[in-house]
Tab-separated table of C-alpha atoms and ligand atoms in Angstrom:
chain	number	residue	atom	x	y	z
A	1	MET	CA	86.511	85.643	109.659
A	2	ILE	CA	90.267	85.479	109.035
A	3	ASN	CA	92.266	87.973	111.126
A	4	ALA	CA	94.813	90.405	109.726
A	5	LYS	CA	97.781	92.040	111.408
A	6	ILE	CA	100.547	94.484	110.548
A	7	THR	CA	103.600	92.324	111.171
A	8	ALA	CA	106.384	94.715	110.137
A	9	VAL	CA	106.897	98.375	109.289
A	10	SER	CA	109.797	100.267	107.750
A	11	THR	CA	110.504	103.580	106.061
A	12	TYR	CA	112.872	105.503	103.834
A	13	VAL	CA	113.609	109.214	103.657
A	14	PRO	CA	115.811	110.836	101.000
A	15	GLU	CA	119.194	112.250	102.025
A	16	GLN	CA	118.685	115.919	101.150
A	17	VAL	CA	117.767	117.848	104.336
A	18	ILE	CA	115.849	121.086	103.754
A	19	THR	CA	115.814	123.348	106.800
A	20	ASN	CA	113.397	126.202	107.457
A	21	GLN	CA	116.329	128.595	106.843
A	22	TRP	CA	116.519	127.246	103.260
A	23	PHE	CA	113.153	128.937	102.596
A	24	GLU	CA	114.246	132.252	104.139
A	25	ASP	CA	116.488	132.870	101.105
A	26	LYS	CA	113.697	132.110	98.645
A	27	ILE	CA	110.423	133.475	100.005
A	28	GLU	CA	109.306	135.938	102.651
A	29	THR	CA	109.226	133.642	105.687
A	30	GLN	CA	111.036	132.969	108.951
A	31	ASP	CA	112.048	129.827	110.813
A	32	GLU	CA	110.157	131.179	113.821
A	33	TRP	CA	106.892	131.507	111.812
A	34	ILE	CA	107.176	127.993	110.397
A	35	VAL	CA	107.982	126.377	113.759
A	36	SER	CA	105.307	128.238	115.721
A	37	ARG	CA	102.565	127.786	113.070
A	38	THR	CA	103.326	124.193	112.040
A	39	GLY	CA	105.896	122.529	114.336
A	40	ILE	CA	108.044	121.708	111.291
A	41	ARG	CA	111.833	122.287	111.530
A	42	GLU	CA	113.141	120.254	108.607
A	43	ARG	CA	111.963	118.091	105.749
A	44	ARG	CA	113.656	115.887	103.132
A	45	PHE	CA	113.527	116.399	99.366
A	46	ALA	CA	114.126	113.624	96.851
A	47	ALA	CA	116.969	114.105	94.381
A	48	GLU	CA	116.052	115.155	90.843
A	49	HIS	CA	116.374	111.583	89.571
A	50	GLN	CA	114.482	110.048	92.528
A	51	PHE	CA	110.768	109.425	92.070
A	52	THR	CA	108.022	108.074	94.305
A	53	SER	CA	108.550	104.461	93.212
A	54	ASP	CA	112.276	104.782	94.064
A	55	LEU	CA	111.395	105.837	97.609
A	56	ALA	CA	108.837	103.024	97.867
A	57	VAL	CA	111.420	100.462	96.715
A	58	LYS	CA	113.972	101.749	99.279
A	59	ALA	CA	111.381	101.438	102.071
A	60	VAL	CA	110.669	97.828	101.053
A	61	GLU	CA	114.434	97.106	100.870
A	62	ASN	CA	114.753	98.421	104.434
A	63	LEU	CA	111.792	96.265	105.501
A	64	ILE	CA	113.460	93.151	104.081
A	65	ARG	CA	116.881	94.000	105.559
A	66	GLU	CA	115.424	94.599	109.007
A	67	ASN	CA	113.165	91.507	108.844
A	68	PRO	CA	115.190	88.799	107.074
A	69	SER	CA	112.450	86.211	107.623
A	70	ILE	CA	110.060	88.045	105.250
A	71	ALA	CA	109.500	85.998	102.095
A	72	ILE	CA	109.042	88.924	99.727
A	73	GLN	CA	108.388	86.632	96.760
A	74	ALA	CA	105.263	85.372	98.542
A	75	VAL	CA	103.653	88.834	98.617
A	76	ASP	CA	100.345	88.486	96.768
A	77	PHE	CA	99.142	92.108	96.651
A	78	ILE	CA	100.815	95.529	96.658
A	79	ILE	CA	98.951	98.718	97.494
A	80	VAL	CA	100.778	102.016	97.045
A	81	ALA	CA	99.029	105.041	98.508
A	82	THR	CA	100.332	108.118	96.729
A	83	THR	CA	99.227	111.390	95.187
A	84	THR	CA	102.583	111.876	93.503
A	85	ALA	CA	102.952	108.745	91.390
A	86	ASP	CA	105.802	108.601	88.851
A	87	GLN	CA	103.066	108.309	86.227
A	88	VAL	CA	99.362	107.513	86.241
A	89	MET	CA	100.261	104.225	84.568
A	90	PRO	CA	102.048	101.978	85.095
A	91	SER	CA	101.048	102.216	88.717
A	92	THR	CA	103.698	102.836	91.353
A	93	ALA	CA	102.754	99.455	92.824
A	94	SER	CA	103.562	97.780	89.483
A	95	ARG	CA	107.008	99.387	89.558
A	96	VAL	CA	107.595	97.970	93.048
A	97	GLN	CA	106.431	94.531	91.862
A	98	ASN	CA	108.825	94.721	88.920
A	99	HIS	CA	111.795	95.806	91.039
A	100	PHE	CA	111.492	92.814	93.363
A	101	ALA	CA	110.299	90.463	90.590
A	102	ILE	CA	107.416	89.308	92.783
A	103	PRO	CA	105.774	86.638	90.638
A	104	ASN	CA	102.139	86.767	91.685
A	105	ALA	CA	101.035	90.095	93.122
A	106	GLY	CA	97.991	92.186	92.305
A	107	CYS	CA	98.973	95.860	92.173
A	108	ILE	CA	97.043	99.076	92.677
A	109	ASP	CA	97.740	102.674	93.556
A	110	VAL	CA	95.312	104.305	95.963
A	111	MET	CA	94.704	108.027	95.620
A	112	ALA	CA	93.319	109.262	98.899
A	113	ALA	CA	95.894	111.977	99.595
A	114	CYS	CA	97.113	112.049	103.205
A	115	ALA	CA	94.533	109.435	104.240
A	116	GLY	CA	95.888	106.989	101.649
A	117	PHE	CA	98.002	104.798	103.912
A	118	VAL	CA	95.097	104.116	106.294
A	119	TYR	CA	92.794	103.438	103.326
A	120	GLY	CA	95.421	100.938	102.181
A	121	VAL	CA	95.515	99.186	105.557
A	122	ILE	CA	91.702	98.931	105.599
A	123	LEU	CA	91.647	97.523	102.053
A	124	ALA	CA	94.432	95.051	102.863
A	125	LYS	CA	92.571	93.859	105.949
A	126	GLY	CA	89.484	93.316	103.773
A	127	LEU	CA	91.411	91.195	101.253
A	128	VAL	CA	92.963	89.085	104.004
A	129	ALA	CA	89.612	88.709	105.808
A	130	ALA	CA	87.980	87.601	102.543
A	131	GLY	CA	90.491	84.759	102.401
A	132	THR	CA	91.742	85.668	98.930
A	133	HIS	CA	95.121	87.136	99.936
A	134	GLN	CA	97.671	86.375	102.643
A	135	LYS	CA	100.595	88.767	102.382
A	136	ILE	CA	100.102	92.386	101.378
A	137	LEU	CA	102.486	95.322	101.174
A	138	VAL	CA	100.816	98.633	102.028
A	139	ILE	CA	103.085	101.496	101.064
A	140	GLY	CA	102.607	105.238	101.565
A	141	ALA	CA	105.104	107.064	99.349
A	142	GLU	CA	105.370	110.647	98.168
A	143	THR	CA	107.655	113.036	96.353
A	144	LEU	CA	105.586	116.112	97.189
A	145	SER	CA	108.540	118.419	96.471
A	146	LYS	CA	108.080	117.721	92.752
A	147	PHE	CA	104.490	119.015	92.920
A	148	THR	CA	105.062	121.951	95.273
A	149	ASP	CA	104.391	125.535	94.213
A	150	PHE	CA	107.480	127.238	95.644
A	151	SER	CA	105.941	130.662	95.066
A	152	ASP	CA	103.144	129.900	97.568
A	153	ARG	CA	104.658	130.534	100.992
A	154	SER	CA	101.674	129.150	102.905
A	155	SER	CA	102.012	125.664	101.398
A	156	CYS	CA	105.601	125.194	100.161
A	157	ILE	CA	107.062	125.203	103.675
A	158	LEU	CA	104.896	122.241	104.685
A	159	PHE	CA	105.793	119.370	102.401
A	160	GLY	CA	108.472	116.679	102.507
A	161	ASP	CA	109.282	113.454	100.654
A	162	ALA	CA	109.277	109.999	102.268
A	163	ALA	CA	108.019	106.435	102.038
A	164	GLY	CA	106.706	103.992	104.617
A	165	VAL	CA	105.674	100.367	104.247
A	166	ALA	CA	103.630	97.958	106.346
A	167	LEU	CA	103.343	94.226	105.786
A	168	VAL	CA	99.778	93.016	106.397
A	169	GLU	CA	99.409	89.276	106.920
A	170	CYS	CA	96.785	86.835	108.129
A	171	SER	CA	97.206	86.065	111.804
A	172	ALA	CA	95.816	83.988	114.642
A	173	GLN	CA	94.647	87.039	116.603
A	174	ALA	CA	92.996	90.216	115.377
A	175	GLY	CA	95.612	92.931	114.870
A	176	ILE	CA	93.635	95.286	112.618
A	177	PHE	CA	90.205	96.188	113.969
A	178	ASN	CA	87.232	97.759	112.180
A	179	GLY	CA	87.987	100.982	110.325
A	180	ILE	CA	86.031	104.060	109.343
A	181	THR	CA	86.154	106.037	106.114
A	182	GLY	CA	84.358	109.152	104.909
A	183	THR	CA	84.583	112.112	102.558
A	184	ASP	CA	83.230	115.616	102.098
A	185	GLY	CA	83.775	116.151	98.387
A	186	SER	CA	82.281	119.639	98.566
A	187	HIS	CA	85.723	120.734	99.839
A	188	GLY	CA	87.467	119.426	96.711
A	189	LYS	CA	88.839	122.814	95.699
A	190	ASP	CA	90.306	123.446	99.170
A	191	LEU	CA	93.150	120.980	98.547
A	192	TYR	CA	93.905	119.871	95.010
A	193	LEU	CA	96.571	118.934	92.488
A	194	SER	CA	95.112	119.571	89.072
A	195	GLN	CA	96.655	118.301	85.855
A	196	ASN	CA	93.637	118.086	83.619
A	197	ASN	CA	90.091	119.228	84.427
A	198	ARG	CA	89.868	122.993	84.994
A	199	LEU	CA	86.759	122.606	87.122
A	200	ILE	CA	86.227	121.185	90.607
A	201	ASN	CA	82.573	121.049	91.639
A	202	GLY	CA	81.829	123.507	88.845
A	203	GLU	CA	84.385	126.073	90.010
A	204	GLU	CA	87.478	127.069	88.036
A	205	VAL	CA	90.841	126.021	89.550
A	206	VAL	CA	94.502	126.441	88.613
A	207	VAL	CA	95.745	123.682	86.297
A	208	ASN	CA	99.515	123.612	86.658
A	209	GLY	CA	100.303	120.227	88.179
A	210	LYS	CA	101.069	121.772	91.573
A	211	ILE	CA	99.426	121.392	94.977
A	212	HIS	CA	97.016	124.155	95.987
A	213	GLN	CA	95.611	124.415	99.475
A	214	ASN	CA	93.243	126.698	101.333
A	215	GLY	CA	95.111	126.093	104.578
A	216	ARG	CA	92.669	127.801	106.895
A	217	VAL	CA	89.680	125.807	105.608
A	218	VAL	CA	91.485	122.462	105.807
A	219	TYR	CA	92.824	123.344	109.262
A	220	LYS	CA	89.350	124.188	110.547
A	221	TRP	CA	87.785	121.077	108.985
A	222	ALA	CA	90.412	118.817	110.565
A	223	VAL	CA	90.171	120.377	114.013
A	224	GLN	CA	86.363	120.348	113.869
A	225	HIS	CA	85.954	116.732	112.779
A	226	MET	CA	88.957	114.533	113.639
A	227	GLY	CA	88.172	114.421	117.384
A	228	GLU	CA	84.655	113.162	116.695
A	229	LYS	CA	86.016	110.581	114.215
A	230	ILE	CA	88.321	109.210	116.930
A	231	THR	CA	85.317	108.873	119.276
A	232	GLU	CA	83.303	107.204	116.480
A	233	LEU	CA	86.089	104.715	115.750
A	234	LEU	CA	86.434	103.795	119.420
A	235	ALA	CA	82.656	103.256	119.723
A	236	LEU	CA	82.631	101.096	116.580
A	237	ASN	CA	85.219	98.817	118.180
A	238	LYS	CA	83.631	98.977	121.663
A	239	LEU	CA	86.810	100.485	123.072
A	240	GLN	CA	87.440	103.367	125.464
A	241	ILE	CA	90.034	106.049	124.895
A	242	ALA	CA	91.965	104.627	127.877
A	243	ASP	CA	92.378	101.382	125.882
A	244	LEU	CA	94.617	103.229	123.420
A	245	ASP	CA	98.352	103.461	123.998
A	246	TRP	CA	98.908	105.848	121.075
A	247	ILE	CA	97.140	107.952	118.489
A	248	ILE	CA	98.851	108.591	115.170
A	249	LEU	CA	97.018	111.437	113.463
A	250	HIS	CA	98.318	112.475	110.050
A	251	SER	CA	101.289	114.798	110.634
A	252	ALA	CA	100.034	117.893	108.805
A	253	ASN	CA	100.476	120.505	111.489
A	254	LEU	CA	101.408	120.207	115.166
A	255	ARG	CA	98.697	122.726	116.070
A	256	ILE	CA	96.040	120.490	114.493
A	257	ILE	CA	97.356	117.513	116.476
A	258	GLU	CA	97.351	119.548	119.710
A	259	ALA	CA	93.812	120.834	119.105
A	260	VAL	CA	92.471	117.345	118.324
A	261	ALA	CA	94.181	115.882	121.419
A	262	LEU	CA	92.660	118.640	123.536
A	263	SER	CA	89.189	118.068	122.048
A	264	ILE	CA	89.195	114.434	123.210
A	265	ASN	CA	91.164	115.095	126.387
A	266	TYR	CA	94.059	112.874	125.281
A	267	PRO	CA	97.649	113.542	126.429
A	268	MET	CA	99.914	115.101	123.791
A	269	ASP	CA	102.805	112.787	124.721
A	270	ARG	CA	100.677	109.882	123.443
A	271	MET	CA	100.197	111.502	120.017
A	272	LEU	CA	102.951	110.172	117.739
A	273	THR	CA	104.169	112.526	115.026
A	274	SER	CA	106.698	112.674	112.221
A	275	LEU	CA	106.484	116.309	111.177
A	276	GLU	CA	109.244	117.977	113.179
A	277	LEU	CA	112.088	116.529	111.082
A	278	PHE	CA	110.164	115.402	108.000
A	279	GLY	CA	107.337	117.903	107.433
A	280	ASN	CA	104.003	116.890	105.976
A	281	THR	CA	104.773	113.727	104.003
A	282	SER	CA	101.121	112.985	103.168
A	283	SER	CA	100.522	109.224	102.857
A	284	ALA	CA	103.952	108.470	104.372
A	285	SER	CA	103.428	110.474	107.571
A	286	ILE	CA	101.658	107.785	109.602
A	287	PRO	CA	104.072	104.872	108.938
A	288	LEU	CA	106.924	107.356	109.469
A	289	ALA	CA	105.594	108.324	112.923
A	290	TRP	CA	105.071	104.618	113.722
A	291	ASP	CA	108.621	103.721	112.679
A	292	LEU	CA	110.202	106.646	114.559
A	293	ALA	CA	108.404	105.631	117.764
A	294	ALA	CA	109.228	101.950	117.305
A	295	ARG	CA	112.916	102.761	116.806
A	296	ALA	CA	112.885	105.002	119.881
A	297	GLY	CA	111.455	102.077	121.857
A	298	THR	CA	108.242	103.900	122.792
A	299	LEU	CA	105.893	101.958	120.507
A	300	LYS	CA	106.015	98.323	121.579
A	301	LYS	CA	104.573	94.955	120.656
A	302	GLY	CA	101.097	94.557	122.114
A	303	ASP	CA	100.377	98.312	122.156
A	304	LYS	CA	97.098	99.548	120.679
A	305	ALA	CA	97.336	102.509	118.313
A	306	LEU	CA	94.645	104.469	116.523
A	307	LEU	CA	95.694	105.636	113.053
A	308	LEU	CA	93.749	108.484	111.461
A	309	GLY	CA	94.611	110.053	108.124
A	310	PHE	CA	92.891	113.042	106.525
A	311	GLY	CA	93.494	115.220	103.513
A	312	GLY	CA	92.584	116.160	99.941
A	313	GLY	CA	89.067	115.132	99.020
A	314	LEU	CA	88.514	116.129	101.712
A	315	THR	CA	88.646	112.561	102.913
A	316	TYR	CA	89.604	110.606	106.016
A	317	ALA	CA	90.211	107.032	107.121
A	318	GLY	CA	90.826	105.640	110.579
A	319	VAL	CA	91.677	102.245	111.994
A	320	ILE	CA	92.786	100.800	115.338
A	321	VAL	CA	95.648	98.322	115.292
A	322	GLU	CA	97.453	96.156	117.802
A	323	ILE	CA	101.189	96.359	117.247
B	401	UT7	O1	98.030	117.321	104.704
B	401	UT7	C1	96.763	117.614	104.224
B	401	UT7	C2	95.983	118.442	105.147
B	401	UT7	N1	96.543	119.739	105.275
B	401	UT7	C3	96.479	120.396	106.403
B	401	UT7	O2	95.990	119.894	107.376
B	401	UT7	C4	96.989	121.828	106.457
B	401	UT7	C5	96.066	122.675	107.265
B	401	UT7	N2	96.459	124.045	107.340
B	401	UT7	C6	97.552	124.516	108.007
B	401	UT7	O3	98.347	123.741	108.481
B	401	UT7	C7	97.720	125.996	108.179
B	401	UT7	O4	96.546	126.636	107.728
B	401	UT7	C8	98.950	126.586	107.438
B	401	UT7	C9	100.229	126.143	108.099
B	401	UT7	C10	98.923	126.184	105.973
B	401	UT7	C11	98.894	128.104	107.533
B	401	UT7	O5	98.874	128.487	108.899
B	401	UT7	P1	97.782	129.518	109.433
B	401	UT7	O6	98.067	129.735	110.847
B	401	UT7	O7	96.440	128.982	109.042
B	401	UT7	O8	98.152	130.809	108.625
B	401	UT7	P2	97.202	131.682	107.716
B	401	UT7	O9	97.035	131.054	106.382
B	401	UT7	O10	95.982	132.038	108.500
B	401	UT7	O11	98.097	132.981	107.555
B	401	UT7	C12	98.397	133.835	108.663
B	401	UT7	C13	99.378	134.886	108.177
B	401	UT7	C14	98.967	135.526	106.864
B	401	UT7	O12	99.300	136.884	106.922
B	401	UT7	P3	98.163	138.005	107.205
B	401	UT7	O13	97.152	137.811	106.120
B	401	UT7	O14	97.615	137.645	108.569
B	401	UT7	O15	98.924	139.255	107.152
B	401	UT7	C15	99.825	134.832	105.838
B	401	UT7	O16	100.067	135.627	104.705
B	401	UT7	O17	100.656	134.275	107.961
B	401	UT7	C16	101.101	134.614	106.634
B	401	UT7	N3	101.895	133.511	106.114
B	401	UT7	C17	103.218	133.415	106.338
B	401	UT7	N4	104.093	134.192	106.986
B	401	UT7	C18	105.384	133.799	107.036
B	401	UT7	C19	101.485	132.458	105.389
B	401	UT7	N5	102.534	131.643	105.130
B	401	UT7	C20	103.617	132.223	105.698
B	401	UT7	C21	104.969	131.862	105.770
B	401	UT7	N6	105.817	132.675	106.450
B	401	UT7	N7	105.465	130.728	105.207
């Protein structure tokens, strides 16, 4: 089998900083509540004219600038994980292809909410392993602020806008190991963004193009199951938890990350996050945490990291990578 590896990662966040205090003027909330319940202090919002594809393009521009040896024209597939696409079609990936005038790239958007980036990495590995593709951009990009219900204080304080990109290439040694994926669709109505069908699993939902979340249910589901998924993923790859240098769990809520770390007896200082300054950026949160740690010099070449995304579906995807 042909091996695949993530050879470069970069990110982009919009300029507009939104502090917790910003919400205090608009809804009944306090900085102290937000920090103690979520760990979030700030997030970024895209400008009115900035859409998800614009953030994705900026992340790829940063990737190219920081890695001048990347032959972007040789990219042969683009996967954009997003729940906040500019439009359903053309895909966000097609917009990225067009911006860089990449001559021969298949393009798809993946809708797997906050697990989307890891789904993308697993799909990219599969294409490389099949021998049909050699150079794949996996992008997680979101403009959640455009789909946020700012009258719902339990969800609006969570979300931020960002984009992250990973280049997946064939390699001599394995850099992306076996992944796991799974879904419990019975929880569909616990986290949804409805623009069309009024029913989810036969139950009526709000159709207003905004994100709706039953926070307590999603919280409980994540804390109950993500620890066991980490153990499952390690067993699948015949690895021990001590073989991991880092775990990057989707940055939804610091309390979820702490509870999952505790459930598998893993030190919190080895859990990489991106939520403190960027909030919950859905499919961008994992590459953002990766990039922050790499820039800080903590995440290094040769390290093993377990990536685990979870979110609307409810769905999850996990994979272990060697940096
Ligand atoms: O990214 C996709 C996956 N998503 C997630 O993983 C999110 C999972 N859920 C969560 O992170 C948490 O459930 C939230 C952060 C959304 C909410 O935190 P919580 O600790 O579960 O709060 P809660 O919903 O149980 O609410 C506790 C109290 C309530 O008041 P009462 O009923 O106890 O009087 C809420 O009305 O906190 C109140 N509350 C707030 N108070 C101040 C809810 N939102 C706010 C707020 N400011 N923004």
